[in-house]
mmCIF file of C-alpha atoms in Angstrom:
data_model
loop_
_atom_site.group_PDB
_atom_site.id
_atom_site.type_symbol
_atom_site.label_atom_id
_atom_site.label_comp_id
_atom_site.label_asym_id
_atom_site.label_seq_id
_atom_site.Cartn_x
_atom_site.Cartn_y
_atom_site.Cartn_z
ATOM 1 C CA UNK H 1 120.260 -140.185 65.885
ATOM 2 C CA UNK H 2 123.730 -140.022 64.401
ATOM 3 C CA UNK H 3 125.109 -142.284 67.098
ATOM 4 C CA UNK H 4 122.376 -144.874 66.538
ATOM 5 C CA UNK H 5 123.533 -145.404 62.960
ATOM 6 C CA UNK H 6 127.050 -146.240 64.030
ATOM 7 C CA UNK H 7 127.658 -149.328 66.118
ATOM 8 C CA UNK H 8 130.734 -149.825 68.267
ATOM 9 C CA UNK H 9 133.619 -150.328 65.862
ATOM 10 C CA UNK H 10 131.707 -148.698 62.975
ATOM 11 C CA UNK H 11 133.659 -148.055 59.782
ATOM 12 C CA UNK H 12 131.441 -145.121 58.752
ATOM 13 C CA UNK H 13 132.889 -141.636 59.183
ATOM 14 C CA UNK H 14 130.858 -138.569 60.128
ATOM 15 C CA UNK H 15 133.401 -136.249 58.542
ATOM 16 C CA UNK H 16 133.605 -134.427 55.258
ATOM 17 C CA UNK H 17 137.040 -135.827 54.425
ATOM 18 C CA UNK H 18 137.470 -133.637 51.360
ATOM 19 C CA UNK H 19 136.964 -130.472 53.417
ATOM 20 C CA UNK H 20 139.364 -131.754 56.053
ATOM 21 C CA UNK H 21 142.013 -132.551 53.457
ATOM 22 C CA UNK H 22 141.641 -129.149 51.807
ATOM 23 C CA UNK H 23 142.193 -127.412 55.146
ATOM 24 C CA UNK H 24 145.730 -128.810 55.454
ATOM 25 C CA UNK H 25 148.614 -126.837 53.844
ATOM 26 C CA UNK H 26 150.325 -129.975 52.532
ATOM 27 C CA UNK H 27 152.985 -128.125 50.545
ATOM 28 C CA UNK H 28 154.291 -126.473 53.706
ATOM 29 C CA UNK H 29 154.799 -129.765 55.553
ATOM 30 C CA UNK H 30 157.602 -132.292 55.421
ATOM 31 C CA UNK H 31 157.240 -135.986 54.713
ATOM 32 C CA UNK H 32 157.585 -136.725 58.438
ATOM 33 C CA UNK H 33 154.178 -135.085 58.965
ATOM 34 C CA UNK H 34 152.540 -135.635 55.575
ATOM 35 C CA UNK H 35 152.993 -139.404 55.327
ATOM 36 C CA UNK H 36 151.341 -140.362 58.654
ATOM 37 C CA UNK H 37 148.488 -137.911 58.043
ATOM 38 C CA UNK H 38 147.920 -139.301 54.530
ATOM 39 C CA UNK H 39 147.782 -142.800 56.011
ATOM 40 C CA UNK H 40 145.214 -141.689 58.582
ATOM 41 C CA UNK H 41 143.084 -140.112 55.864
ATOM 42 C CA UNK H 42 143.399 -143.230 53.750
ATOM 43 C CA UNK H 43 142.173 -145.494 56.551
ATOM 44 C CA UNK H 44 139.129 -143.231 56.969
ATOM 45 C CA UNK H 45 138.407 -143.195 53.224
ATOM 46 C CA UNK H 46 138.702 -146.970 52.978
ATOM 47 C CA UNK H 47 136.350 -147.269 55.962
ATOM 48 C CA UNK H 48 138.721 -149.379 57.966
ATOM 49 C CA UNK H 49 137.660 -150.539 61.470
ATOM 50 C CA UNK H 50 137.406 -147.753 64.031
ATOM 51 C CA UNK H 51 140.307 -149.004 66.168
ATOM 52 C CA UNK H 52 142.630 -149.061 63.154
ATOM 53 C CA UNK H 53 141.550 -145.555 62.181
ATOM 54 C CA UNK H 54 142.068 -144.278 65.744
ATOM 55 C CA UNK H 55 145.606 -145.697 65.892
ATOM 56 C CA UNK H 56 146.522 -144.199 62.499
ATOM 57 C CA UNK H 57 145.135 -140.798 63.501
ATOM 58 C CA UNK H 58 146.926 -140.875 66.852
ATOM 59 C CA UNK H 59 150.206 -141.684 65.080
ATOM 60 C CA UNK H 60 149.589 -138.723 62.743
ATOM 61 C CA UNK H 61 149.084 -136.449 65.749
ATOM 62 C CA UNK H 62 152.325 -137.600 67.338
ATOM 63 C CA UNK H 63 154.155 -137.003 64.051
ATOM 64 C CA UNK H 64 153.390 -133.279 64.309
ATOM 65 C CA UNK H 65 154.993 -132.739 67.738
ATOM 66 C CA UNK H 66 158.509 -131.956 66.515
ATOM 67 C CA UNK H 67 157.220 -129.615 63.799
ATOM 68 C CA UNK H 68 155.050 -127.797 66.350
ATOM 69 C CA UNK H 69 158.249 -126.796 68.175
ATOM 70 C CA UNK H 70 159.795 -125.421 64.962
ATOM 71 C CA UNK H 71 158.885 -121.751 64.574
ATOM 72 C CA UNK H 72 159.048 -121.913 60.782
ATOM 73 C CA UNK H 73 156.766 -124.957 60.535
ATOM 74 C CA UNK H 74 154.526 -124.395 63.548
ATOM 75 C CA UNK H 75 151.569 -122.818 61.747
ATOM 76 C CA UNK H 76 151.309 -125.573 59.137
ATOM 77 C CA UNK H 77 151.935 -128.207 61.814
ATOM 78 C CA UNK H 78 149.015 -126.835 63.837
ATOM 79 C CA UNK H 79 146.729 -127.478 60.863
ATOM 80 C CA UNK H 80 148.090 -131.009 60.504
ATOM 81 C CA UNK H 81 147.632 -131.629 64.230
ATOM 82 C CA UNK H 82 144.043 -130.363 64.027
ATOM 83 C CA UNK H 83 143.236 -132.610 61.084
ATOM 84 C CA UNK H 84 144.724 -135.657 62.816
ATOM 85 C CA UNK H 85 142.888 -134.861 66.067
ATOM 86 C CA UNK H 86 139.563 -134.626 64.254
ATOM 87 C CA UNK H 87 140.186 -137.954 62.512
ATOM 88 C CA UNK H 88 141.032 -139.417 65.924
ATOM 89 C CA UNK H 89 137.837 -137.974 67.436
ATOM 90 C CA UNK H 90 135.687 -139.447 64.687
ATOM 91 C CA UNK H 91 137.281 -142.892 64.987
ATOM 92 C CA UNK H 92 137.179 -142.869 68.787
ATOM 93 C CA UNK H 93 133.498 -141.965 68.828
ATOM 94 C CA UNK H 94 132.815 -144.870 66.477
ATOM 95 C CA UNK H 95 134.409 -147.256 68.935
ATOM 96 C CA UNK H 96 138.131 -146.927 68.389
ATOM 97 C CA UNK H 97 140.140 -147.846 71.485
ATOM 98 C CA UNK H 98 140.801 -144.777 73.659
ATOM 99 C CA UNK H 99 141.545 -146.641 76.904
ATOM 100 C CA UNK H 100 139.589 -146.357 80.142
ATOM 101 C CA UNK H 101 136.781 -148.363 81.647
ATOM 102 C CA UNK H 102 133.337 -147.197 80.557
ATOM 103 C CA UNK H 103 133.752 -147.358 76.775
ATOM 104 C CA UNK H 104 130.674 -145.352 75.777
ATOM 105 C CA UNK H 105 131.382 -142.484 78.184
ATOM 106 C CA UNK H 106 135.119 -142.535 77.544
ATOM 107 C CA UNK H 107 134.718 -142.462 73.768
ATOM 108 C CA UNK H 108 132.426 -139.440 73.894
ATOM 109 C CA UNK H 109 134.712 -137.572 76.290
ATOM 110 C CA UNK H 110 137.835 -138.475 74.291
ATOM 111 C CA UNK H 111 136.185 -137.385 71.034
ATOM 112 C CA UNK H 112 135.148 -134.016 72.490
ATOM 113 C CA UNK H 113 138.604 -133.475 73.953
ATOM 114 C CA UNK H 114 140.242 -134.232 70.599
ATOM 115 C CA UNK H 115 137.902 -131.811 68.790
ATOM 116 C CA UNK H 116 138.556 -129.094 71.363
ATOM 117 C CA UNK H 117 142.318 -129.587 71.038
ATOM 118 C CA UNK H 118 141.986 -129.362 67.265
ATOM 119 C CA UNK H 119 140.212 -126.006 67.509
ATOM 120 C CA UNK H 120 142.521 -124.674 70.217
ATOM 121 C CA UNK H 121 145.560 -125.509 68.091
ATOM 122 C CA UNK H 122 144.282 -124.668 64.631
ATOM 123 C CA UNK H 123 141.619 -122.044 65.325
ATOM 124 C CA UNK H 124 137.867 -122.200 65.869
ATOM 125 C CA UNK H 125 137.041 -120.343 62.650
ATOM 126 C CA UNK H 126 139.169 -122.744 60.622
ATOM 127 C CA UNK H 127 137.978 -126.045 62.109
ATOM 128 C CA UNK H 128 134.585 -125.627 63.815
ATOM 129 C CA UNK H 129 132.552 -126.504 60.725
ATOM 130 C CA UNK H 130 134.613 -129.629 60.070
ATOM 131 C CA UNK H 131 134.367 -130.829 63.680
ATOM 132 C CA UNK H 132 130.649 -130.044 64.027
ATOM 133 C CA UNK H 133 129.217 -133.489 63.095
ATOM 134 C CA UNK H 134 131.480 -135.229 65.616
ATOM 135 C CA UNK H 135 130.846 -132.657 68.355
ATOM 136 C CA UNK H 136 127.074 -132.945 67.869
ATOM 137 C CA UNK H 137 127.158 -136.726 68.023
ATOM 138 C CA UNK H 138 129.463 -136.821 71.041
ATOM 139 C CA UNK H 139 127.388 -134.194 72.871
ATOM 140 C CA UNK H 140 123.991 -135.753 72.218
ATOM 141 C CA UNK H 141 123.758 -137.500 75.582
ATOM 142 C CA UNK H 142 124.985 -134.476 77.529
ATOM 143 C CA UNK H 143 122.579 -132.141 75.704
ATOM 144 C CA UNK H 144 119.635 -134.418 76.514
ATOM 145 C CA UNK H 145 120.533 -134.498 80.214
ATOM 146 C CA UNK H 146 121.050 -130.725 80.249
ATOM 147 C CA UNK H 147 117.605 -130.179 78.722
ATOM 148 C CA UNK H 148 116.078 -132.403 81.418
ATOM 149 C CA UNK H 149 117.770 -130.378 84.134
ATOM 150 C CA UNK H 150 116.725 -127.116 82.494
ATOM 151 C CA UNK H 151 113.056 -128.116 82.422
ATOM 152 C CA UNK H 152 113.216 -129.188 86.065
ATOM 153 C CA UNK H 153 114.892 -125.952 87.199
ATOM 154 C CA UNK H 154 113.283 -123.434 84.851
ATOM 155 C CA UNK H 155 112.757 -120.033 86.484
ATOM 156 C CA UNK H 156 109.398 -118.313 85.935
ATOM 157 C CA UNK H 157 109.752 -115.189 83.779
ATOM 158 C CA UNK H 158 107.916 -113.208 86.440
ATOM 159 C CA UNK H 159 110.535 -113.885 89.104
ATOM 160 C CA UNK H 160 112.013 -110.597 90.402
ATOM 161 C CA UNK H 161 115.421 -109.769 89.013
ATOM 162 C CA UNK H 162 118.147 -110.054 91.663
ATOM 163 C CA UNK H 163 119.938 -106.899 92.715
ATOM 164 C CA UNK H 164 123.715 -106.876 92.286
ATOM 165 C CA UNK H 165 125.450 -105.967 95.536
ATOM 166 C CA UNK H 166 129.040 -106.189 94.260
ATOM 167 C CA UNK H 167 129.486 -102.461 93.584
ATOM 168 C CA UNK H 168 128.832 -101.473 97.162
ATOM 169 C CA UNK H 169 129.099 -97.704 97.706
ATOM 170 C CA UNK H 170 130.446 -97.161 94.176
ATOM 171 C CA UNK H 171 126.892 -97.143 92.815
ATOM 172 C CA UNK H 172 125.755 -94.268 95.052
ATOM 173 C CA UNK H 173 124.406 -91.416 92.985
ATOM 174 C CA UNK H 174 124.428 -93.329 89.692
ATOM 175 C CA UNK H 175 121.140 -93.210 87.802
ATOM 176 C CA UNK H 176 119.203 -96.475 87.589
ATOM 177 C CA UNK H 177 117.229 -97.017 84.387
ATOM 178 C CA UNK H 178 114.763 -99.747 83.466
ATOM 179 C CA UNK H 179 116.306 -101.294 80.314
ATOM 180 C CA UNK H 180 112.914 -102.482 79.083
ATOM 181 C CA UNK H 181 111.999 -98.902 78.173
ATOM 182 C CA UNK H 182 115.392 -97.813 76.864
ATOM 183 C CA UNK H 183 116.172 -98.066 73.152
ATOM 184 C CA UNK H 184 119.661 -98.565 71.789
ATOM 185 C CA UNK H 185 119.567 -95.083 70.268
ATOM 186 C CA UNK H 186 118.526 -93.489 73.575
ATOM 187 C CA UNK H 187 121.213 -95.405 75.481
ATOM 188 C CA UNK H 188 123.864 -94.255 73.012
ATOM 189 C CA UNK H 189 122.715 -90.606 73.076
ATOM 190 C CA UNK H 190 122.151 -90.302 76.824
ATOM 191 C CA UNK H 191 124.996 -92.404 78.229
ATOM 192 C CA UNK H 192 127.450 -93.957 75.771
ATOM 193 C CA UNK H 193 128.445 -90.858 73.819
ATOM 194 C CA UNK H 194 128.846 -88.722 76.932
ATOM 195 C CA UNK H 195 130.506 -91.423 79.035
ATOM 196 C CA UNK H 196 127.810 -91.030 81.704
ATOM 197 C CA UNK H 197 127.611 -94.014 84.073
ATOM 198 C CA UNK H 198 124.244 -95.744 84.385
ATOM 199 C CA UNK H 199 122.921 -98.869 86.077
ATOM 200 C CA UNK H 200 120.525 -100.806 83.857
ATOM 201 C CA UNK H 201 117.839 -102.842 85.594
ATOM 202 C CA UNK H 202 115.598 -105.611 84.208
ATOM 203 C CA UNK H 203 118.061 -106.147 81.358
ATOM 204 C CA UNK H 204 118.492 -109.934 81.605
ATOM 205 C CA UNK H 205 115.163 -111.191 82.925
ATOM 206 C CA UNK H 206 114.232 -112.815 79.597
ATOM 207 C CA UNK H 207 117.628 -114.411 78.902
ATOM 208 C CA UNK H 208 117.491 -118.206 78.435
ATOM 209 C CA UNK H 209 120.121 -118.543 81.185
ATOM 210 C CA UNK H 210 117.487 -117.257 83.633
ATOM 211 C CA UNK H 211 114.308 -118.723 82.113
ATOM 212 C CA UNK H 212 114.119 -121.795 79.897
ATOM 213 C CA UNK H 213 117.788 -122.813 80.392
ATOM 214 C CA UNK H 214 118.765 -121.550 83.857
ATOM 215 C CA UNK H 215 122.470 -121.919 84.534
ATOM 216 C CA UNK H 216 123.573 -123.928 87.515
ATOM 217 C CA UNK H 217 126.680 -125.971 88.259
ATOM 218 C CA UNK H 218 124.645 -129.130 87.639
ATOM 219 C CA UNK H 219 123.334 -127.870 84.276
ATOM 220 C CA UNK H 220 126.720 -126.650 83.032
ATOM 221 C CA UNK H 221 128.403 -129.866 84.170
ATOM 222 C CA UNK H 222 125.874 -131.937 82.229
ATOM 223 C CA UNK H 223 126.053 -129.750 79.128
ATOM 224 C CA UNK H 224 129.788 -129.103 78.880
ATOM 225 C CA UNK H 225 131.558 -130.943 81.667
ATOM 226 C CA UNK H 226 133.862 -132.763 79.220
ATOM 227 C CA UNK H 227 134.785 -129.703 77.139
ATOM 228 C CA UNK H 228 138.110 -127.887 77.179
ATOM 229 C CA UNK H 229 137.834 -124.150 77.735
ATOM 230 C CA UNK H 230 140.761 -121.776 77.139
ATOM 231 C CA UNK H 231 141.504 -119.436 80.045
ATOM 232 C CA UNK H 232 143.464 -116.284 79.396
ATOM 233 C CA UNK H 233 145.130 -114.398 82.184
#
C-alpha cells in the first residue's frame, strides 16, 4: 500500500525527518560530515526528485568514511552514516538511481541493504524505529511471497515432533519430560535450580516455524533473502 502511493521518482518521503535529525549528534561532528548530511536532509525536506535525493544521501555517506576511521569521532560518525544511509534507502526505494538492471527489484534490495547497514553501524535500538517505514515498504513483495509459500507448505499441528539424533549416546540416562505438562515453576524447581539435565519433548510443536509459517530455504529466501545478517564468531 505504501509503495502504491509513490511512483518511480516520487518526491514523497516515508521518513520522520525530524526524528532522524534529532538522532544525529551534530555538535560532535565536523563540517566535513555535517554539511553534506544537512544538504541530504534539505533535499528530502524540499521533496526534490528521488534521484537527486539519492545522490545527496550517498555523498553524505561517503563524507563519513574518514571520520569513521578516527577513534575520537567514530561514534558520532556512525550516527551520521546511519542517517545518511536511511535517507539513501528512502530515496532509492522511491526510484532514485541505484544502478543495476531490474529497477524495481534493485531498488528494494538496495533500500533494505542501506537500512541494514544503518542499523549495523549505528545500532538497532537507535535506528530501527526510524527505518521501519522504509523496511516495511521494501519488504512488502517479499513478505507476500513468503506468506504464499507458508500457506502452501504449512505443517499440520498434529504432525509428530521429530526426534533429535544429534546428542547420540550423550542422552543416555537423561530423563525425558513432555513439556506440555511442565510449568515454568516446576521446571525451575526440578531441573534449573539443581542443574539436573533433562530432555524436553513436544516443546516446539505449536511454534509458527513448524505450523503456519514453516521454515524452509525457499521460505527464508523469499522473506529475507536480501537482508544483511551479522555473524559473530
